[in-house]
Amino acid sequence: SSRAAVTTERLTFRVPPAFFELPVYESEEQVGQALMELAQDIYPQGTPELWFQYAATQLPVVAQMMDAGVSYAGFCLLDLDGRHSTATVTAALLESVPDGQKMTASSVAAELAGLGGDQAQVETVWLTAGEAVVRFTADVTTLPAELTDSGRAEDVEVGKIAVFLPLRKEAEMVLFELSTPCMQDWDLYSDLFFNIVNTIELNDTGTPAETPVPPQPEDLPAGGPADASTGAHVPVQARSVRDGFG
């Protein structure tokens, strides 16, 4: 279910092969068919009715992501010792500020600290691609019945990590976000997420990056329907920071 390798002059990163990819890269006319194909990948033993129901459920989710400028959206569905577990990762390229001024990790951290409230934790970290800002938050959301062990919709706490990486030579910023309603698997997913963002490769010159390619993140534990053979190189497109900072 992974996309074929895609080259881009701006930025690439790698995700584990256990991730399914939502078709945010497709045209509006092709999203429905792409979701039907994704449903068949996730539920190969399913029925056309199940595939259609899944596609119809995900269509507004994908449309919302496309409107927000998300360039990559992937998720995993795991069976960990008989327990369902899931997480989602998204990526986008933001203009760092509406008037095109550059921002540093320190200035982004100060901005986020003022917006996050008491429940947000903000800190700076060094990634392979440079200094970035990490924001940890938690929300409460309703998990669909098909993703719960009880088979009923449930209100659950959702842990989120956002990584903001200002680009060195452009007034732009890379935004990666992870969310999971499976807080008992937080350590697994947070480690996985930081492995992903540490594979970010920046290319500021328009030619292939000369820095060594970081190792591909380790795959997730076996289980669930995910079974793709390779990771994916993913391009990201710019959108306004006003979407990212409210």
mmCIF file of C-alpha atoms in Angstrom:
data_model
loop_
_atom_site.group_PDB
_atom_site.id
_atom_site.type_symbol
_atom_site.label_atom_id
_atom_site.label_comp_id
_atom_site.label_asym_id
_atom_site.label_seq_id
_atom_site.Cartn_x
_atom_site.Cartn_y
_atom_site.Cartn_z
ATOM 1 C CA SER A 1 0.000 0.000 0.000
ATOM 2 C CA SER A 2 3.033 2.327 -0.023
ATOM 3 C CA ARG A 3 3.403 4.731 -2.888
ATOM 4 C CA ALA A 4 6.215 4.242 -5.353
ATOM 5 C CA ALA A 5 9.323 6.319 -4.712
ATOM 6 C CA VAL A 6 8.841 9.988 -5.627
ATOM 7 C CA THR A 7 11.695 12.438 -6.153
ATOM 8 C CA THR A 8 11.451 16.098 -5.196
ATOM 9 C CA GLU A 9 13.872 19.005 -5.393
ATOM 10 C CA ARG A 10 12.859 20.344 -1.991
ATOM 11 C CA LEU A 11 12.453 17.668 0.652
ATOM 12 C CA THR A 12 12.092 13.926 1.108
ATOM 13 C CA PHE A 13 11.507 11.657 4.101
ATOM 14 C CA ARG A 14 10.830 7.992 4.728
ATOM 15 C CA VAL A 15 7.998 6.181 6.456
ATOM 16 C CA PRO A 16 7.869 2.506 7.497
ATOM 17 C CA PRO A 17 6.238 0.111 5.038
ATOM 18 C CA ALA A 18 3.529 -0.735 7.593
ATOM 19 C CA PHE A 19 1.920 2.655 6.918
ATOM 20 C CA PHE A 20 -1.061 3.004 4.602
ATOM 21 C CA GLU A 21 -1.167 6.306 2.723
ATOM 22 C CA LEU A 22 -4.292 8.428 2.362
ATOM 23 C CA PRO A 23 -4.601 9.858 -1.178
ATOM 24 C CA VAL A 24 -4.140 13.554 -0.342
ATOM 25 C CA TYR A 25 -1.890 13.766 -3.423
ATOM 26 C CA GLU A 26 -4.684 12.825 -5.847
ATOM 27 C CA SER A 27 -6.971 15.179 -7.777
ATOM 28 C CA GLU A 28 -10.465 15.670 -6.356
ATOM 29 C CA GLU A 29 -11.899 13.509 -9.128
ATOM 30 C CA GLN A 30 -9.604 10.590 -8.302
ATOM 31 C CA VAL A 31 -9.814 10.564 -4.503
ATOM 32 C CA GLY A 32 -12.925 8.377 -4.338
ATOM 33 C CA GLN A 33 -11.446 5.641 -6.514
ATOM 34 C CA ALA A 34 -8.132 5.838 -4.653
ATOM 35 C CA LEU A 35 -9.973 5.357 -1.343
ATOM 36 C CA MET A 36 -11.790 2.315 -2.736
ATOM 37 C CA GLU A 37 -8.425 0.825 -3.695
ATOM 38 C CA LEU A 38 -7.026 1.666 -0.256
ATOM 39 C CA ALA A 39 -9.996 -0.046 1.396
ATOM 40 C CA GLN A 40 -9.245 -3.208 -0.577
ATOM 41 C CA ASP A 41 -5.613 -3.058 0.574
ATOM 42 C CA ILE A 42 -6.663 -2.687 4.215
ATOM 43 C CA TYR A 43 -9.489 -5.242 4.091
ATOM 44 C CA PRO A 44 -8.551 -7.736 1.342
ATOM 45 C CA GLN A 45 -11.179 -10.194 2.599
ATOM 46 C CA GLY A 46 -13.872 -7.506 2.778
ATOM 47 C CA THR A 47 -16.959 -6.988 0.667
ATOM 48 C CA PRO A 48 -17.696 -4.219 -1.867
ATOM 49 C CA GLU A 49 -20.152 -2.816 0.674
ATOM 50 C CA LEU A 50 -17.414 -2.576 3.326
ATOM 51 C CA TRP A 51 -14.989 -0.974 0.873
ATOM 52 C CA PHE A 52 -17.590 1.587 -0.184
ATOM 53 C CA GLN A 53 -18.471 2.361 3.446
ATOM 54 C CA TYR A 54 -14.801 2.901 4.285
ATOM 55 C CA ALA A 55 -14.262 5.159 1.262
ATOM 56 C CA ALA A 56 -17.365 7.196 2.061
ATOM 57 C CA THR A 57 -16.238 7.628 5.673
ATOM 58 C CA GLN A 58 -12.731 8.717 4.734
ATOM 59 C CA LEU A 59 -13.670 11.019 1.836
ATOM 60 C CA PRO A 60 -14.491 14.086 3.995
ATOM 61 C CA VAL A 61 -11.388 13.430 6.124
ATOM 62 C CA VAL A 62 -9.150 13.440 3.059
ATOM 63 C CA ALA A 63 -10.933 16.490 1.622
ATOM 64 C CA GLN A 64 -10.311 18.387 4.855
ATOM 65 C CA MET A 65 -6.624 17.446 4.764
ATOM 66 C CA MET A 66 -6.326 18.547 1.142
ATOM 67 C CA ASP A 67 -7.979 21.882 1.936
ATOM 68 C CA ALA A 68 -5.506 22.362 4.818
ATOM 69 C CA GLY A 69 -2.547 21.775 2.499
ATOM 70 C CA VAL A 70 -1.462 18.405 3.907
ATOM 71 C CA SER A 71 0.982 16.808 1.475
ATOM 72 C CA TYR A 72 1.328 13.416 3.137
ATOM 73 C CA ALA A 73 -1.007 11.476 5.431
ATOM 74 C CA GLY A 74 -0.244 7.930 6.510
ATOM 75 C CA PHE A 75 -1.575 5.638 9.210
ATOM 76 C CA CYS A 76 -1.000 2.183 10.624
ATOM 77 C CA LEU A 77 -3.457 -0.407 11.925
ATOM 78 C CA LEU A 78 -1.724 -2.872 14.211
ATOM 79 C CA ASP A 79 -2.652 -5.938 16.209
ATOM 80 C CA LEU A 80 -0.459 -5.865 19.327
ATOM 81 C CA ASP A 81 -1.031 -9.096 21.241
ATOM 82 C CA GLY A 82 -4.688 -9.119 20.239
ATOM 83 C CA ARG A 83 -5.203 -5.412 20.909
ATOM 84 C CA HIS A 84 -5.996 -2.936 18.108
ATOM 85 C CA SER A 85 -3.627 0.017 17.826
ATOM 86 C CA THR A 86 -3.385 2.895 15.371
ATOM 87 C CA ALA A 87 -1.527 6.148 14.724
ATOM 88 C CA THR A 88 -1.535 8.792 11.991
ATOM 89 C CA VAL A 89 1.334 10.896 10.607
ATOM 90 C CA THR A 90 0.892 13.962 8.393
ATOM 91 C CA ALA A 91 3.326 16.374 6.748
ATOM 92 C CA ALA A 92 3.053 19.813 5.150
ATOM 93 C CA LEU A 93 5.291 22.670 4.082
ATOM 94 C CA LEU A 94 4.327 26.034 5.581
ATOM 95 C CA GLU A 95 5.274 29.570 4.794
ATOM 96 C CA SER A 96 7.044 30.524 8.012
ATOM 97 C CA VAL A 97 5.112 33.800 8.330
ATOM 98 C CA PRO A 98 2.527 35.407 6.034
ATOM 99 C CA ASP A 99 4.862 38.237 4.932
ATOM 100 C CA GLY A 100 7.685 35.859 4.066
ATOM 101 C CA GLN A 101 10.084 36.576 6.926
ATOM 102 C CA LYS A 102 12.248 33.738 8.161
ATOM 103 C CA MET A 103 11.776 32.188 11.580
ATOM 104 C CA THR A 104 14.215 30.289 13.785
ATOM 105 C CA ALA A 105 13.520 27.354 16.053
ATOM 106 C CA SER A 106 13.754 29.699 19.056
ATOM 107 C CA SER A 107 11.191 32.144 17.655
ATOM 108 C CA VAL A 108 8.830 29.319 16.708
ATOM 109 C CA ALA A 109 9.155 27.829 20.197
ATOM 110 C CA ALA A 110 8.321 31.190 21.769
ATOM 111 C CA GLU A 111 5.266 31.547 19.500
ATOM 112 C CA LEU A 112 4.003 28.064 20.290
ATOM 113 C CA ALA A 113 4.585 28.438 24.028
ATOM 114 C CA GLY A 114 2.293 31.458 23.991
ATOM 115 C CA LEU A 115 -0.476 29.596 22.130
ATOM 116 C CA GLY A 116 -0.412 26.144 23.679
ATOM 117 C CA GLY A 117 -1.949 26.726 27.102
ATOM 118 C CA ASP A 118 -1.144 24.739 30.213
ATOM 119 C CA GLN A 119 -1.566 21.346 28.534
ATOM 120 C CA ALA A 120 1.082 21.862 25.829
ATOM 121 C CA GLN A 121 4.774 21.064 26.239
ATOM 122 C CA VAL A 122 7.164 22.849 23.865
ATOM 123 C CA GLU A 123 10.894 22.249 23.451
ATOM 124 C CA THR A 124 13.636 22.502 20.833
ATOM 125 C CA VAL A 125 15.502 19.461 19.466
ATOM 126 C CA TRP A 126 18.202 18.768 16.903
ATOM 127 C CA LEU A 127 17.205 16.559 13.979
ATOM 128 C CA THR A 128 19.403 15.312 11.158
ATOM 129 C CA ALA A 129 18.056 18.178 9.016
ATOM 130 C CA GLY A 130 18.571 20.906 11.643
ATOM 131 C CA GLU A 131 17.129 22.479 14.773
ATOM 132 C CA ALA A 132 13.379 22.002 15.202
ATOM 133 C CA VAL A 133 10.602 22.645 17.693
ATOM 134 C CA VAL A 134 8.486 19.891 19.236
ATOM 135 C CA ARG A 135 5.042 20.445 20.741
ATOM 136 C CA PHE A 136 3.316 17.720 22.770
ATOM 137 C CA THR A 137 -0.435 18.015 23.372
ATOM 138 C CA ALA A 138 -3.391 15.808 24.300
ATOM 139 C CA ASP A 139 -7.049 16.099 23.275
ATOM 140 C CA VAL A 140 -10.204 14.035 23.743
ATOM 141 C CA THR A 141 -11.933 12.704 20.632
ATOM 142 C CA THR A 142 -14.475 10.047 19.639
ATOM 143 C CA LEU A 143 -12.913 6.918 18.159
ATOM 144 C CA PRO A 144 -15.022 5.120 15.495
ATOM 145 C CA ALA A 145 -16.443 1.718 16.418
ATOM 146 C CA GLU A 146 -14.288 -0.103 13.853
ATOM 147 C CA LEU A 147 -11.146 0.998 15.710
ATOM 148 C CA THR A 148 -12.182 0.054 19.251
ATOM 149 C CA ASP A 149 -11.912 -3.320 20.959
ATOM 150 C CA SER A 150 -15.489 -2.990 22.262
ATOM 151 C CA GLY A 151 -16.934 -2.432 18.780
ATOM 152 C CA ARG A 152 -18.627 0.754 20.017
ATOM 153 C CA ALA A 153 -17.663 4.396 19.491
ATOM 154 C CA GLU A 154 -15.686 5.622 22.510
ATOM 155 C CA ASP A 155 -14.325 8.933 23.782
ATOM 156 C CA VAL A 156 -10.565 8.573 24.130
ATOM 157 C CA GLU A 157 -7.541 10.701 24.885
ATOM 158 C CA VAL A 158 -5.462 11.414 21.771
ATOM 159 C CA GLY A 159 -1.783 12.145 22.160
ATOM 160 C CA LYS A 160 -0.230 14.459 19.568
ATOM 161 C CA ILE A 161 3.287 15.485 18.605
ATOM 162 C CA ALA A 162 3.995 18.328 16.176
ATOM 163 C CA VAL A 163 7.489 18.986 14.814
ATOM 164 C CA PHE A 164 8.201 22.390 13.224
ATOM 165 C CA LEU A 165 11.431 22.541 11.225
ATOM 166 C CA PRO A 166 12.379 25.989 9.823
ATOM 167 C CA LEU A 167 14.189 25.594 6.511
ATOM 168 C CA ARG A 168 17.694 27.010 6.372
ATOM 169 C CA LYS A 169 17.521 29.103 3.194
ATOM 170 C CA GLU A 170 13.808 29.697 2.698
ATOM 171 C CA ALA A 171 11.071 31.536 4.584
ATOM 172 C CA GLU A 172 9.288 28.206 4.981
ATOM 173 C CA MET A 173 8.844 25.572 7.639
ATOM 174 C CA VAL A 174 8.200 21.844 7.563
ATOM 175 C CA LEU A 175 5.380 20.636 9.824
ATOM 176 C CA PHE A 176 5.064 16.962 10.792
ATOM 177 C CA GLU A 177 2.315 15.764 13.111
ATOM 178 C CA LEU A 178 1.642 12.445 14.819
ATOM 179 C CA SER A 179 -1.593 11.554 16.590
ATOM 180 C CA THR A 180 -2.682 8.362 18.318
ATOM 181 C CA PRO A 181 -5.654 7.421 20.513
ATOM 182 C CA CYS A 182 -3.658 4.457 21.860
ATOM 183 C CA MET A 183 -1.827 6.080 24.746
ATOM 184 C CA GLN A 184 -0.621 2.718 26.068
ATOM 185 C CA ASP A 185 1.497 2.549 22.891
ATOM 186 C CA TRP A 186 2.796 6.109 23.206
ATOM 187 C CA ASP A 187 6.439 5.059 23.566
ATOM 188 C CA LEU A 188 6.241 2.934 20.419
ATOM 189 C CA TYR A 189 4.712 5.674 18.305
ATOM 190 C CA SER A 190 6.780 8.555 19.646
ATOM 191 C CA ASP A 191 9.991 6.633 18.939
ATOM 192 C CA LEU A 192 8.707 5.772 15.478
ATOM 193 C CA PHE A 193 7.754 9.378 14.784
ATOM 194 C CA PHE A 194 11.150 10.757 15.717
ATOM 195 C CA ASN A 195 12.762 8.095 13.539
ATOM 196 C CA ILE A 196 10.648 9.393 10.638
ATOM 197 C CA VAL A 197 11.484 13.073 11.136
ATOM 198 C CA ASN A 198 15.156 12.180 11.447
ATOM 199 C CA THR A 199 15.057 10.910 7.850
ATOM 200 C CA ILE A 200 14.088 14.355 6.496
ATOM 201 C CA GLU A 201 16.471 15.391 3.718
ATOM 202 C CA LEU A 202 16.551 19.045 2.711
ATOM 203 C CA ASN A 203 17.727 20.163 -0.698
ATOM 204 C CA ASP A 204 18.159 23.943 -0.749
ATOM 205 C CA THR A 205 20.068 24.135 -4.026
ATOM 206 C CA GLY A 206 17.699 22.398 -6.453
ATOM 207 C CA THR A 207 20.116 19.480 -6.938
ATOM 208 C CA PRO A 208 20.200 16.142 -5.096
ATOM 209 C CA ALA A 209 21.273 16.536 -1.491
ATOM 210 C CA GLU A 210 24.927 15.681 -0.853
ATOM 211 C CA THR A 211 24.477 14.712 2.780
ATOM 212 C CA PRO A 212 24.383 10.970 3.559
ATOM 213 C CA VAL A 213 20.937 9.421 3.430
ATOM 214 C CA PRO A 214 19.775 8.601 6.985
ATOM 215 C CA PRO A 215 18.765 4.986 7.639
ATOM 216 C CA GLN A 216 15.142 4.104 6.959
ATOM 217 C CA PRO A 217 13.067 3.934 10.168
ATOM 218 C CA GLU A 218 12.512 0.478 11.521
ATOM 219 C CA ASP A 219 9.219 -1.129 10.658
ATOM 220 C CA LEU A 220 6.430 -1.496 13.182
ATOM 221 C CA PRO A 221 5.755 -4.810 14.919
ATOM 222 C CA ALA A 222 4.132 -7.406 12.696
ATOM 223 C CA GLY A 223 0.375 -7.622 12.924
ATOM 224 C CA GLY A 224 -2.715 -6.225 11.278
ATOM 225 C CA PRO A 225 -3.193 -6.007 7.510
ATOM 226 C CA ALA A 226 -0.220 -3.739 6.746
ATOM 227 C CA ASP A 227 2.280 -5.487 4.491
ATOM 228 C CA ALA A 228 4.091 -3.267 1.995
ATOM 229 C CA SER A 229 7.589 -3.976 0.762
ATOM 230 C CA THR A 230 9.215 -0.549 0.717
ATOM 231 C CA GLY A 231 9.072 2.867 2.339
ATOM 232 C CA ALA A 232 8.144 5.955 0.333
ATOM 233 C CA HIS A 233 9.860 9.176 -0.694
ATOM 234 C CA VAL A 234 7.284 11.939 -0.290
ATOM 235 C CA PRO A 235 7.245 15.516 -1.666
ATOM 236 C CA VAL A 236 5.571 18.304 0.294
ATOM 237 C CA GLN A 237 3.943 21.490 -1.015
ATOM 238 C CA ALA A 238 3.835 24.944 0.597
ATOM 239 C CA ARG A 239 0.827 26.393 2.386
ATOM 240 C CA SER A 240 0.300 29.391 4.649
ATOM 241 C CA VAL A 241 1.376 29.383 8.295
ATOM 242 C CA ARG A 242 -2.022 30.852 9.140
ATOM 243 C CA ASP A 243 -3.405 27.338 8.820
ATOM 244 C CA GLY A 244 -0.728 25.983 11.172
ATOM 245 C CA PHE A 245 -0.889 28.674 13.850
ATOM 246 C CA GLY A 246 -4.638 29.228 13.861
#
